[in-house]
PDB file of C-alpha atoms in Angstrom:
ATOM      1  CA  MET A   1      70.303 234.669  -1.749  1.00  0.00           C
ATOM      2  CA  GLN A   2      68.592 232.120  -3.990  1.00  0.00           C
ATOM      3  CA  GLN A   3      68.388 233.460  -7.563  1.00  0.00           C
ATOM      4  CA  GLN A   4      65.765 231.170  -9.058  1.00  0.00           C
ATOM      5  CA  LEU A   5      62.925 228.893  -8.023  1.00  0.00           C
ATOM      6  CA  SER A   6      63.561 225.222  -7.274  1.00  0.00           C
ATOM      7  CA  VAL A   7      60.380 224.280  -9.193  1.00  0.00           C
ATOM      8  CA  LYS A   8      59.258 224.536 -12.829  1.00  0.00           C
ATOM      9  CA  HIS A   9      55.561 224.918 -11.946  1.00  0.00           C
ATOM     10  CA  LEU A  10      53.659 226.619  -9.142  1.00  0.00           C
ATOM     11  CA  LEU A  11      51.319 223.743  -8.273  1.00  0.00           C
ATOM     12  CA  GLY A  12      51.000 224.439  -4.568  1.00  0.00           C
ATOM     13  CA  ILE A  13      52.810 225.912  -1.579  1.00  0.00           C
ATOM     14  CA  LYS A  14      53.501 222.365  -0.404  1.00  0.00           C
ATOM     15  CA  ASN A  15      56.005 221.992  -3.283  1.00  0.00           C
ATOM     16  CA  LEU A  16      57.902 225.200  -2.440  1.00  0.00           C
ATOM     17  CA  THR A  17      60.828 225.635  -0.062  1.00  0.00           C
ATOM     18  CA  ALA A  18      60.979 228.527   2.418  1.00  0.00           C
ATOM     19  CA  ASP A  19      63.710 230.044   0.187  1.00  0.00           C
ATOM     20  CA  ASP A  20      61.395 229.818  -2.853  1.00  0.00           C
ATOM     21  CA  ILE A  21      58.726 231.741  -0.923  1.00  0.00           C
ATOM     22  CA  ARG A  22      61.208 234.390   0.212  1.00  0.00           C
ATOM     23  CA  LEU A  23      62.474 234.805  -3.366  1.00  0.00           C
ATOM     24  CA  ILE A  24      58.890 235.336  -4.600  1.00  0.00           C
ATOM     25  CA  LEU A  25      58.194 237.910  -1.856  1.00  0.00           C
ATOM     26  CA  GLU A  26      61.439 239.797  -2.522  1.00  0.00           C
ATOM     27  CA  THR A  27      60.756 239.822  -6.285  1.00  0.00           C
ATOM     28  CA  THR A  28      57.253 241.123  -5.468  1.00  0.00           C
ATOM     29  CA  ASP A  29      58.867 244.168  -3.793  1.00  0.00           C
ATOM     30  CA  ASP A  30      60.351 245.124  -7.187  1.00  0.00           C
ATOM     31  CA  PHE A  31      57.067 244.650  -9.040  1.00  0.00           C
ATOM     32  CA  LYS A  32      55.111 246.539  -6.364  1.00  0.00           C
ATOM     33  CA  GLU A  33      57.315 249.513  -7.207  1.00  0.00           C
ATOM     34  CA  VAL A  34      56.563 248.984 -10.945  1.00  0.00           C
ATOM     35  CA  ILE A  35      52.763 248.998 -10.536  1.00  0.00           C
ATOM     36  CA  ASN A  36      52.929 252.262  -8.591  1.00  0.00           C
ATOM     37  CA  ARG A  37      54.791 254.096 -11.377  1.00  0.00           C
ATOM     38  CA  PRO A  38      53.012 256.330 -13.911  1.00  0.00           C
ATOM     39  CA  ILE A  39      53.955 253.780 -16.627  1.00  0.00           C
ATOM     40  CA  LYS A  40      53.091 250.445 -15.056  1.00  0.00           C
ATOM     41  CA  LYS A  41      54.605 248.185 -17.704  1.00  0.00           C
ATOM     42  CA  VAL A  42      57.893 246.305 -18.065  1.00  0.00           C
ATOM     43  CA  PRO A  43      59.013 244.163 -21.041  1.00  0.00           C
ATOM     44  CA  SER A  44      60.005 241.149 -18.897  1.00  0.00           C
ATOM     45  CA  LEU A  45      57.696 238.618 -20.642  1.00  0.00           C
ATOM     46  CA  ARG A  46      57.569 240.244 -24.066  1.00  0.00           C
ATOM     47  CA  ASP A  47      58.312 236.957 -25.877  1.00  0.00           C
ATOM     48  CA  ILE A  48      56.097 234.751 -23.653  1.00  0.00           C
ATOM     49  CA  THR A  49      52.523 233.647 -24.409  1.00  0.00           C
ATOM     50  CA  VAL A  50      50.312 232.834 -21.407  1.00  0.00           C
ATOM     51  CA  ALA A  51      46.980 231.010 -21.576  1.00  0.00           C
ATOM     52  CA  ASN A  52      44.500 231.650 -18.766  1.00  0.00           C
ATOM     53  CA  VAL A  53      42.510 228.402 -18.655  1.00  0.00           C
ATOM     54  CA  PHE A  54      39.596 228.672 -16.235  1.00  0.00           C
ATOM     55  CA  PHE A  55      37.326 225.643 -15.841  1.00  0.00           C
ATOM     56  CA  GLU A  56      35.637 227.339 -12.886  1.00  0.00           C
ATOM     57  CA  ASN A  57      34.168 230.816 -12.607  1.00  0.00           C
ATOM     58  CA  SER A  58      36.453 233.466 -11.200  1.00  0.00           C
ATOM     59  CA  THR A  59      36.473 237.231 -11.335  1.00  0.00           C
ATOM     60  CA  ARG A  60      39.192 238.560  -9.041  1.00  0.00           C
ATOM     61  CA  THR A  61      41.817 235.865  -9.594  1.00  0.00           C
ATOM     62  CA  ARG A  62      41.405 235.844 -13.385  1.00  0.00           C
ATOM     63  CA  LEU A  63      41.500 239.654 -13.628  1.00  0.00           C
ATOM     64  CA  SER A  64      44.511 239.806 -11.302  1.00  0.00           C
ATOM     65  CA  PHE A  65      46.472 237.287 -13.397  1.00  0.00           C
ATOM     66  CA  GLU A  66      45.450 238.996 -16.635  1.00  0.00           C
ATOM     67  CA  LEU A  67      46.580 242.375 -15.344  1.00  0.00           C
ATOM     68  CA  ALA A  68      49.867 240.877 -14.076  1.00  0.00           C
ATOM     69  CA  GLU A  69      50.499 239.356 -17.525  1.00  0.00           C
ATOM     70  CA  LYS A  70      49.739 242.655 -19.277  1.00  0.00           C
ATOM     71  CA  ARG A  71      52.011 244.582 -16.914  1.00  0.00           C
ATOM     72  CA  LEU A  72      54.811 242.132 -17.902  1.00  0.00           C
ATOM     73  CA  SER A  73      54.045 242.617 -21.641  1.00  0.00           C
ATOM     74  CA  ALA A  74      53.101 238.958 -22.218  1.00  0.00           C
ATOM     75  CA  ASP A  75      50.776 237.828 -25.003  1.00  0.00           C
ATOM     76  CA  ILE A  76      47.555 236.447 -23.532  1.00  0.00           C
ATOM     77  CA  ILE A  77      44.932 233.885 -24.526  1.00  0.00           C
ATOM     78  CA  ASN A  78      41.815 233.645 -22.333  1.00  0.00           C
ATOM     79  CA  PHE A  79      39.933 230.370 -22.218  1.00  0.00           C
ATOM     80  CA  ALA A  80      36.677 229.843 -20.287  1.00  0.00           C
ATOM     81  CA  ALA A  81      35.373 226.272 -20.118  1.00  0.00           C
ATOM     82  CA  SER A  82      31.753 227.420 -19.964  1.00  0.00           C
ATOM     83  CA  ASN A  83      31.800 228.255 -23.693  1.00  0.00           C
ATOM     84  CA  SER A  84      34.316 225.678 -24.922  1.00  0.00           C
ATOM     85  CA  SER A  85      34.564 222.172 -26.374  1.00  0.00           C
ATOM     86  CA  VAL A  86      34.839 220.798 -22.824  1.00  0.00           C
ATOM     87  CA  LYS A  87      31.055 221.054 -22.860  1.00  0.00           C
ATOM     88  CA  LYS A  88      31.111 218.681 -25.861  1.00  0.00           C
ATOM     89  CA  GLY A  89      33.029 216.036 -23.910  1.00  0.00           C
ATOM     90  CA  GLU A  90      36.656 216.918 -24.735  1.00  0.00           C
ATOM     91  CA  THR A  91      39.166 215.734 -22.109  1.00  0.00           C
ATOM     92  CA  LEU A  92      41.296 218.103 -20.042  1.00  0.00           C
ATOM     93  CA  LEU A  93      44.512 216.862 -21.681  1.00  0.00           C
ATOM     94  CA  ASP A  94      43.117 217.256 -25.216  1.00  0.00           C
ATOM     95  CA  THR A  95      41.865 220.754 -24.408  1.00  0.00           C
ATOM     96  CA  VAL A  96      45.245 221.837 -23.058  1.00  0.00           C
ATOM     97  CA  ASN A  97      47.237 220.170 -25.848  1.00  0.00           C
ATOM     98  CA  ASN A  98      45.124 222.052 -28.384  1.00  0.00           C
ATOM     99  CA  ILE A  99      45.968 225.315 -26.621  1.00  0.00           C
ATOM    100  CA  LEU A 100      49.670 224.373 -26.455  1.00  0.00           C
ATOM    101  CA  SER A 101      49.781 223.609 -30.180  1.00  0.00           C
ATOM    102  CA  MET A 102      49.272 227.366 -30.630  1.00  0.00           C
ATOM    103  CA  LYS A 103      52.771 227.754 -29.082  1.00  0.00           C
ATOM    104  CA  VAL A 104      51.763 228.764 -25.563  1.00  0.00           C
ATOM    105  CA  ASP A 105      54.602 228.937 -22.990  1.00  0.00           C
ATOM    106  CA  MET A 106      52.694 229.134 -19.703  1.00  0.00           C
ATOM    107  CA  ILE A 107      49.291 228.041 -18.455  1.00  0.00           C
ATOM    108  CA  VAL A 108      47.437 229.655 -15.554  1.00  0.00           C
ATOM    109  CA  MET A 109      44.758 227.188 -14.615  1.00  0.00           C
ATOM    110  CA  ARG A 110      41.778 226.945 -12.296  1.00  0.00           C
ATOM    111  CA  HIS A 111      39.909 223.644 -12.073  1.00  0.00           C
ATOM    112  CA  SER A 112      37.258 222.172  -9.794  1.00  0.00           C
ATOM    113  CA  SER A 113      39.156 218.861  -9.434  1.00  0.00           C
ATOM    114  CA  PRO A 114      41.912 218.719  -6.800  1.00  0.00           C
ATOM    115  CA  GLY A 115      45.183 217.675  -8.455  1.00  0.00           C
ATOM    116  CA  ALA A 116      44.224 218.704 -12.021  1.00  0.00           C
ATOM    117  CA  PRO A 117      47.297 220.974 -12.492  1.00  0.00           C
ATOM    118  CA  HIS A 118      49.562 218.267 -11.013  1.00  0.00           C
ATOM    119  CA  PHE A 119      48.177 215.780 -13.539  1.00  0.00           C
ATOM    120  CA  LEU A 120      48.823 218.186 -16.414  1.00  0.00           C
ATOM    121  CA  SER A 121      52.350 218.986 -15.245  1.00  0.00           C
ATOM    122  CA  ARG A 122      53.296 215.339 -15.826  1.00  0.00           C
ATOM    123  CA  HIS A 123      52.081 215.438 -19.434  1.00  0.00           C
ATOM    124  CA  ILE A 124      52.961 218.842 -20.892  1.00  0.00           C
ATOM    125  CA  LYS A 125      56.089 220.977 -21.253  1.00  0.00           C
ATOM    126  CA  ALA A 126      54.637 224.441 -20.518  1.00  0.00           C
ATOM    127  CA  ASN A 127      54.984 226.008 -17.036  1.00  0.00           C
ATOM    128  CA  ILE A 128      51.773 225.685 -15.029  1.00  0.00           C
ATOM    129  CA  VAL A 129      50.491 228.079 -12.381  1.00  0.00           C
ATOM    130  CA  ASN A 130      47.726 226.659 -10.210  1.00  0.00           C
ATOM    131  CA  ALA A 131      45.070 229.377  -9.812  1.00  0.00           C
ATOM    132  CA  GLY A 132      43.018 227.091  -7.540  1.00  0.00           C
ATOM    133  CA  ASP A 133      42.254 223.373  -7.795  1.00  0.00           C
ATOM    134  CA  GLY A 134      39.006 222.346  -6.099  1.00  0.00           C
ATOM    135  CA  THR A 135      39.274 222.411  -2.310  1.00  0.00           C
ATOM    136  CA  HIS A 136      43.003 221.650  -2.493  1.00  0.00           C
ATOM    137  CA  GLU A 137      45.343 224.660  -2.942  1.00  0.00           C
ATOM    138  CA  HIS A 138      45.394 228.280  -4.108  1.00  0.00           C
ATOM    139  CA  PRO A 139      49.102 229.128  -3.896  1.00  0.00           C
ATOM    140  CA  THR A 140      49.135 232.712  -5.212  1.00  0.00           C
ATOM    141  CA  GLN A 141      46.456 233.705  -2.677  1.00  0.00           C
ATOM    142  CA  ALA A 142      48.629 232.401   0.168  1.00  0.00           C
ATOM    143  CA  LEU A 143      51.663 234.225  -1.224  1.00  0.00           C
ATOM    144  CA  LEU A 144      49.813 237.538  -1.485  1.00  0.00           C
ATOM    145  CA  ASP A 145      48.414 237.032   2.037  1.00  0.00           C
ATOM    146  CA  ALA A 146      51.922 236.401   3.403  1.00  0.00           C
ATOM    147  CA  TYR A 147      53.236 239.416   1.469  1.00  0.00           C
ATOM    148  CA  SER A 148      50.464 241.617   2.899  1.00  0.00           C
ATOM    149  CA  ILE A 149      51.277 240.499   6.474  1.00  0.00           C
ATOM    150  CA  ARG A 150      54.999 241.135   5.876  1.00  0.00           C
ATOM    151  CA  GLU A 151      54.210 244.580   4.438  1.00  0.00           C
ATOM    152  CA  LYS A 152      52.029 245.523   7.414  1.00  0.00           C
ATOM    153  CA  LEU A 153      53.969 243.940  10.307  1.00  0.00           C
ATOM    154  CA  GLY A 154      57.545 243.912   8.970  1.00  0.00           C
ATOM    155  CA  GLU A 155      57.890 240.134   8.919  1.00  0.00           C
ATOM    156  CA  VAL A 156      55.856 236.936   9.072  1.00  0.00           C
ATOM    157  CA  ALA A 157      58.123 234.910  11.388  1.00  0.00           C
ATOM    158  CA  GLY A 158      56.856 234.782  14.969  1.00  0.00           C
ATOM    159  CA  LYS A 159      53.436 236.271  14.125  1.00  0.00           C
ATOM    160  CA  LYS A 160      50.215 234.587  15.251  1.00  0.00           C
ATOM    161  CA  VAL A 161      47.670 234.153  12.473  1.00  0.00           C
ATOM    162  CA  VAL A 162      44.184 232.719  12.901  1.00  0.00           C
ATOM    163  CA  ILE A 163      42.187 231.503   9.887  1.00  0.00           C
ATOM    164  CA  ILE A 164      38.468 231.749  10.682  1.00  0.00           C
ATOM    165  CA  GLY A 165      35.555 230.133   8.866  1.00  0.00           C
ATOM    166  CA  ASP A 166      34.968 227.369   6.360  1.00  0.00           C
ATOM    167  CA  ILE A 167      38.305 225.537   6.594  1.00  0.00           C
ATOM    168  CA  LEU A 168      36.856 222.286   5.217  1.00  0.00           C
ATOM    169  CA  HIS A 169      35.989 223.621   1.746  1.00  0.00           C
ATOM    170  CA  SER A 170      38.772 226.183   1.476  1.00  0.00           C
ATOM    171  CA  ARG A 171      41.821 225.894  -0.770  1.00  0.00           C
ATOM    172  CA  VAL A 172      42.961 229.248   0.640  1.00  0.00           C
ATOM    173  CA  ALA A 173      43.217 227.801   4.171  1.00  0.00           C
ATOM    174  CA  LEU A 174      45.468 224.901   3.177  1.00  0.00           C
ATOM    175  CA  SER A 175      47.845 227.036   1.106  1.00  0.00           C
ATOM    176  CA  ASN A 176      47.961 229.659   3.871  1.00  0.00           C
ATOM    177  CA  ILE A 177      48.799 227.072   6.527  1.00  0.00           C
ATOM    178  CA  PHE A 178      51.716 225.707   4.460  1.00  0.00           C
ATOM    179  CA  CYS A 179      52.986 229.183   3.543  1.00  0.00           C
ATOM    180  CA  LEU A 180      52.770 230.764   6.990  1.00  0.00           C
ATOM    181  CA  GLN A 181      54.416 227.774   8.684  1.00  0.00           C
ATOM    182  CA  LYS A 182      57.286 227.752   6.185  1.00  0.00           C
ATOM    183  CA  LEU A 183      57.858 231.435   6.965  1.00  0.00           C
ATOM    184  CA  GLY A 184      57.881 230.790  10.732  1.00  0.00           C
ATOM    185  CA  ALA A 185      54.422 232.013  11.801  1.00  0.00           C
ATOM    186  CA  GLU A 186      52.147 230.265  14.297  1.00  0.00           C
ATOM    187  CA  VAL A 187      48.814 229.244  12.793  1.00  0.00           C
ATOM    188  CA  MET A 188      45.432 228.586  14.391  1.00  0.00           C
ATOM    189  CA  VAL A 189      42.157 227.607  12.706  1.00  0.00           C
ATOM    190  CA  CYS A 190      38.775 228.543  14.115  1.00  0.00           C
ATOM    191  CA  GLY A 191      35.258 227.676  12.993  1.00  0.00           C
ATOM    192  CA  PRO A 192      32.342 225.347  13.666  1.00  0.00           C
ATOM    193  CA  ASN A 193      33.467 221.767  14.317  1.00  0.00           C
ATOM    194  CA  THR A 194      31.555 220.669  11.223  1.00  0.00           C
ATOM    195  CA  LEU A 195      33.686 222.952   9.019  1.00  0.00           C
ATOM    196  CA  LEU A 196      37.073 221.788  10.344  1.00  0.00           C
ATOM    197  CA  PRO A 197      38.705 218.839   8.499  1.00  0.00           C
ATOM    198  CA  ARG A 198      39.345 215.775  10.658  1.00  0.00           C
ATOM    199  CA  TYR A 199      43.074 215.720   9.798  1.00  0.00           C
ATOM    200  CA  ILE A 200      43.642 219.413  10.560  1.00  0.00           C
ATOM    201  CA  LYS A 201      45.685 218.919  13.773  1.00  0.00           C
ATOM    202  CA  GLU A 202      48.150 216.753  11.833  1.00  0.00           C
ATOM    203  CA  LEU A 203      49.205 219.910   9.975  1.00  0.00           C
ATOM    204  CA  GLY A 204      50.612 221.315  13.223  1.00  0.00           C
ATOM    205  CA  VAL A 205      48.020 224.064  13.695  1.00  0.00           C
ATOM    206  CA  LYS A 206      46.154 225.036  16.841  1.00  0.00           C
ATOM    207  CA  VAL A 207      42.388 224.475  16.789  1.00  0.00           C
ATOM    208  CA  GLU A 208      39.965 226.812  18.597  1.00  0.00           C
ATOM    209  CA  LEU A 209      36.164 226.663  18.497  1.00  0.00           C
ATOM    210  CA  ASP A 210      35.632 229.938  20.395  1.00  0.00           C
ATOM    211  CA  VAL A 211      36.225 232.904  18.106  1.00  0.00           C
ATOM    212  CA  ASP A 212      36.699 235.341  21.017  1.00  0.00           C
ATOM    213  CA  LYS A 213      39.579 233.244  22.399  1.00  0.00           C
ATOM    214  CA  ALA A 214      41.084 233.004  18.906  1.00  0.00           C
ATOM    215  CA  LEU A 215      40.992 236.800  18.545  1.00  0.00           C
ATOM    216  CA  GLN A 216      42.659 237.243  21.947  1.00  0.00           C
ATOM    217  CA  TRP A 217      45.504 234.988  20.767  1.00  0.00           C
ATOM    218  CA  CYS A 218      46.207 236.347  17.289  1.00  0.00           C
ATOM    219  CA  ASP A 219      47.983 239.270  15.618  1.00  0.00           C
ATOM    220  CA  VAL A 220      46.193 238.681  12.300  1.00  0.00           C
ATOM    221  CA  ALA A 221      42.745 237.251  11.536  1.00  0.00           C
ATOM    222  CA  ASN A 222      42.268 235.930   8.001  1.00  0.00           C
ATOM    223  CA  VAL A 223      38.506 235.486   7.620  1.00  0.00           C
ATOM    224  CA  LEU A 224      37.148 233.083   4.999  1.00  0.00           C
ATOM    225  CA  ARG A 225      33.848 233.123   3.194  1.00  0.00           C
ATOM    226  CA  ILE A 226      31.268 230.418   3.859  1.00  0.00           C
ATOM    227  CA  GLN A 227      31.392 228.511   0.568  1.00  0.00           C
ATOM    228  CA  LEU A 228      27.759 227.591   0.144  1.00  0.00           C
ATOM    229  CA  GLU A 229      28.380 226.610  -3.489  1.00  0.00           C
ATOM    230  CA  ARG A 230      30.759 223.810  -2.396  1.00  0.00           C
ATOM    231  CA  GLN A 231      28.591 222.476   0.408  1.00  0.00           C
ATOM    232  CA  GLN A 232      26.486 219.445  -0.404  1.00  0.00           C
ATOM    233  CA  ALA A 233      25.092 219.197   3.140  1.00  0.00           C
ATOM    234  CA  LYS A 234      24.063 221.624   5.874  1.00  0.00           C
ATOM    235  CA  TYR A 235      27.026 222.223   8.171  1.00  0.00           C
ATOM    236  CA  PHE A 236      25.310 224.694  10.535  1.00  0.00           C
ATOM    237  CA  PRO A 237      21.695 225.668  11.261  1.00  0.00           C
ATOM    238  CA  SER A 238      21.602 229.067   9.507  1.00  0.00           C
ATOM    239  CA  LEU A 239      23.793 231.918   8.263  1.00  0.00           C
ATOM    240  CA  ARG A 240      22.328 234.075  11.015  1.00  0.00           C
ATOM    241  CA  GLU A 241      23.503 231.630  13.678  1.00  0.00           C
ATOM    242  CA  TYR A 242      26.928 231.297  12.025  1.00  0.00           C
ATOM    243  CA  SER A 243      27.248 235.079  12.001  1.00  0.00           C
ATOM    244  CA  LEU A 244      26.268 235.290  15.666  1.00  0.00           C
ATOM    245  CA  TYR A 245      28.952 232.803  16.783  1.00  0.00           C
ATOM    246  CA  PHE A 246      31.746 233.396  14.268  1.00  0.00           C
ATOM    247  CA  GLY A 247      31.080 236.718  12.510  1.00  0.00           C
ATOM    248  CA  LEU A 248      33.490 239.577  13.235  1.00  0.00           C
ATOM    249  CA  THR A 249      31.732 242.741  14.381  1.00  0.00           C
ATOM    250  CA  LYS A 250      33.053 246.039  15.704  1.00  0.00           C
ATOM    251  CA  GLU A 251      31.748 245.173  19.208  1.00  0.00           C
ATOM    252  CA  ARG A 252      33.477 241.781  19.187  1.00  0.00           C
ATOM    253  CA  LEU A 253      36.803 243.317  18.141  1.00  0.00           C
ATOM    254  CA  GLN A 254      36.485 246.116  20.721  1.00  0.00           C
ATOM    255  CA  ARG A 255      36.153 243.500  23.465  1.00  0.00           C
ATOM    256  CA  VAL A 256      39.546 242.040  22.459  1.00  0.00           C
ATOM    257  CA  GLY A 257      41.253 245.256  23.579  1.00  0.00           C
ATOM    258  CA  LYS A 258      44.064 245.252  20.982  1.00  0.00           C
ATOM    259  CA  GLU A 259      44.252 246.028  17.269  1.00  0.00           C
ATOM    260  CA  ILE A 260      44.169 242.969  15.034  1.00  0.00           C
ATOM    261  CA  ILE A 261      44.930 243.015  11.311  1.00  0.00           C
ATOM    262  CA  ILE A 262      41.822 241.833   9.430  1.00  0.00           C
ATOM    263  CA  MET A 263      42.226 240.009   6.111  1.00  0.00           C
ATOM    264  CA  HIS A 264      39.785 238.374   3.697  1.00  0.00           C
ATOM    265  CA  PRO A 265      40.480 236.666   0.350  1.00  0.00           C
ATOM    266  CA  GLY A 266      37.112 237.879  -1.047  1.00  0.00           C
ATOM    267  CA  PRO A 267      34.413 237.988  -2.102  1.00  0.00           C
ATOM    268  CA  ILE A 268      33.059 239.141   1.264  1.00  0.00           C
ATOM    269  CA  ASN A 269      29.592 238.137   2.406  1.00  0.00           C
ATOM    270  CA  ARG A 270      28.956 241.336   4.348  1.00  0.00           C
ATOM    271  CA  GLY A 271      26.881 240.746   7.456  1.00  0.00           C
ATOM    272  CA  VAL A 272      27.859 237.057   7.599  1.00  0.00           C
ATOM    273  CA  GLU A 273      31.602 236.606   8.310  1.00  0.00           C
ATOM    274  CA  LEU A 274      32.369 240.343   8.560  1.00  0.00           C
ATOM    275  CA  SER A 275      30.159 243.281   9.397  1.00  0.00           C
ATOM    276  CA  SER A 276      30.548 246.255   7.032  1.00  0.00           C
ATOM    277  CA  ASP A 277      32.225 248.445   9.648  1.00  0.00           C
ATOM    278  CA  VAL A 278      34.896 245.752  10.184  1.00  0.00           C
ATOM    279  CA  ALA A 279      35.419 245.183   6.447  1.00  0.00           C
ATOM    280  CA  ASP A 280      35.920 248.932   5.914  1.00  0.00           C
ATOM    281  CA  ALA A 281      37.938 249.640   9.087  1.00  0.00           C
ATOM    282  CA  LYS A 282      41.482 251.026   8.907  1.00  0.00           C
ATOM    283  CA  ASN A 283      43.012 247.822  10.318  1.00  0.00           C
ATOM    284  CA  ALA A 284      41.400 245.793   7.486  1.00  0.00           C
ATOM    285  CA  ILE A 285      43.947 245.297   4.693  1.00  0.00           C
ATOM    286  CA  ILE A 286      41.535 243.610   2.258  1.00  0.00           C
ATOM    287  CA  LEU A 287      42.107 246.075  -0.602  1.00  0.00           C
ATOM    288  CA  ASP A 288      45.881 245.970   0.015  1.00  0.00           C
ATOM    289  CA  GLN A 289      45.640 242.202  -0.555  1.00  0.00           C
ATOM    290  CA  VAL A 290      44.005 242.837  -3.939  1.00  0.00           C
ATOM    291  CA  GLU A 291      46.709 245.325  -4.957  1.00  0.00           C
ATOM    292  CA  ASN A 292      49.475 243.014  -3.736  1.00  0.00           C
ATOM    293  CA  GLY A 293      47.905 240.140  -5.671  1.00  0.00           C
ATOM    294  CA  VAL A 294      48.888 241.709  -8.998  1.00  0.00           C
ATOM    295  CA  ALA A 295      52.518 242.244  -7.898  1.00  0.00           C
ATOM    296  CA  VAL A 296      52.797 238.718  -6.425  1.00  0.00           C
ATOM    297  CA  ARG A 297      51.437 237.150  -9.624  1.00  0.00           C
ATOM    298  CA  MET A 298      53.866 239.246 -11.679  1.00  0.00           C
ATOM    299  CA  ALA A 299      56.703 237.872  -9.524  1.00  0.00           C
ATOM    300  CA  VAL A 300      55.509 234.257  -9.920  1.00  0.00           C
ATOM    301  CA  LEU A 301      55.117 234.529 -13.715  1.00  0.00           C
ATOM    302  CA  TYR A 302      58.471 236.284 -14.079  1.00  0.00           C
ATOM    303  CA  LEU A 303      60.352 233.713 -11.968  1.00  0.00           C
ATOM    304  CA  LEU A 304      58.733 230.726 -13.718  1.00  0.00           C
ATOM    305  CA  ALA A 305      59.554 232.229 -17.129  1.00  0.00           C
ATOM    306  CA  GLN A 306      63.258 232.061 -16.144  1.00  0.00           C
ATOM    307  CA  GLN A 307      62.872 228.260 -15.969  1.00  0.00           C
ATOM    308  CA  HIS A 308      62.429 227.871 -19.734  1.00  0.00           C
TER     309      HIS A 308
END
């Protein structure tokens, strides 16, 4: 069994080996046990300082990382670009170097530009965790999704997973495709033609435009939010029409005739991609994903800290 990661940074799933992913998931098992104890803290990162550097708004991911860091006893600095010198024209590298001069060991970073963490990794010594870069990757989300599937179904290999929705603007979709394939799952994407990237078939995924056929095929449906804030053009006539053709409702799932695991990275637009009764159903593991997110991020931070 591999004892440490082959990488110094978590920039994307693309950079990880299948053994790296398995090591993260197995380490997550240990931390899942920790966060369910009465005392949910371990001293693993007691001498490590982590800076959470968010150039884009985030609630769940930032809170999840912050909680993971606290559970590991790390010292934490929180940085939000909205009230920083970035607004005064400071460059990304200057901003980060200023933070590092305060003797920071690790940086958890979200940025609207694809490749921003990769750029930084070539210029600074601290470990970097990509918490989402534009429409590119969101590696910890894919890891927690894979962990949640493994927890529910026993393993990921051989399972059929469909990703439904706005694939074009989603960093979650790309990271999930890489992660699931490396673990041996079959992956399909489903959504309006206008929201599927042109290159998508080159990634070795199946493409389906009919959501009912996709649901018949899959064991797990990971449903993505329509990212209106990233869309510069209109990709479909209306949310109502999108919901009619691609939204998951109780009636639609009953027609499939088998139980499918329902996942969603959040935040949910209830009544658009999922009806409330689907989001709250017993086969929806959306809140399990949130819980697992803390344990997965603890595992990632712990394993990267060993690379010092």
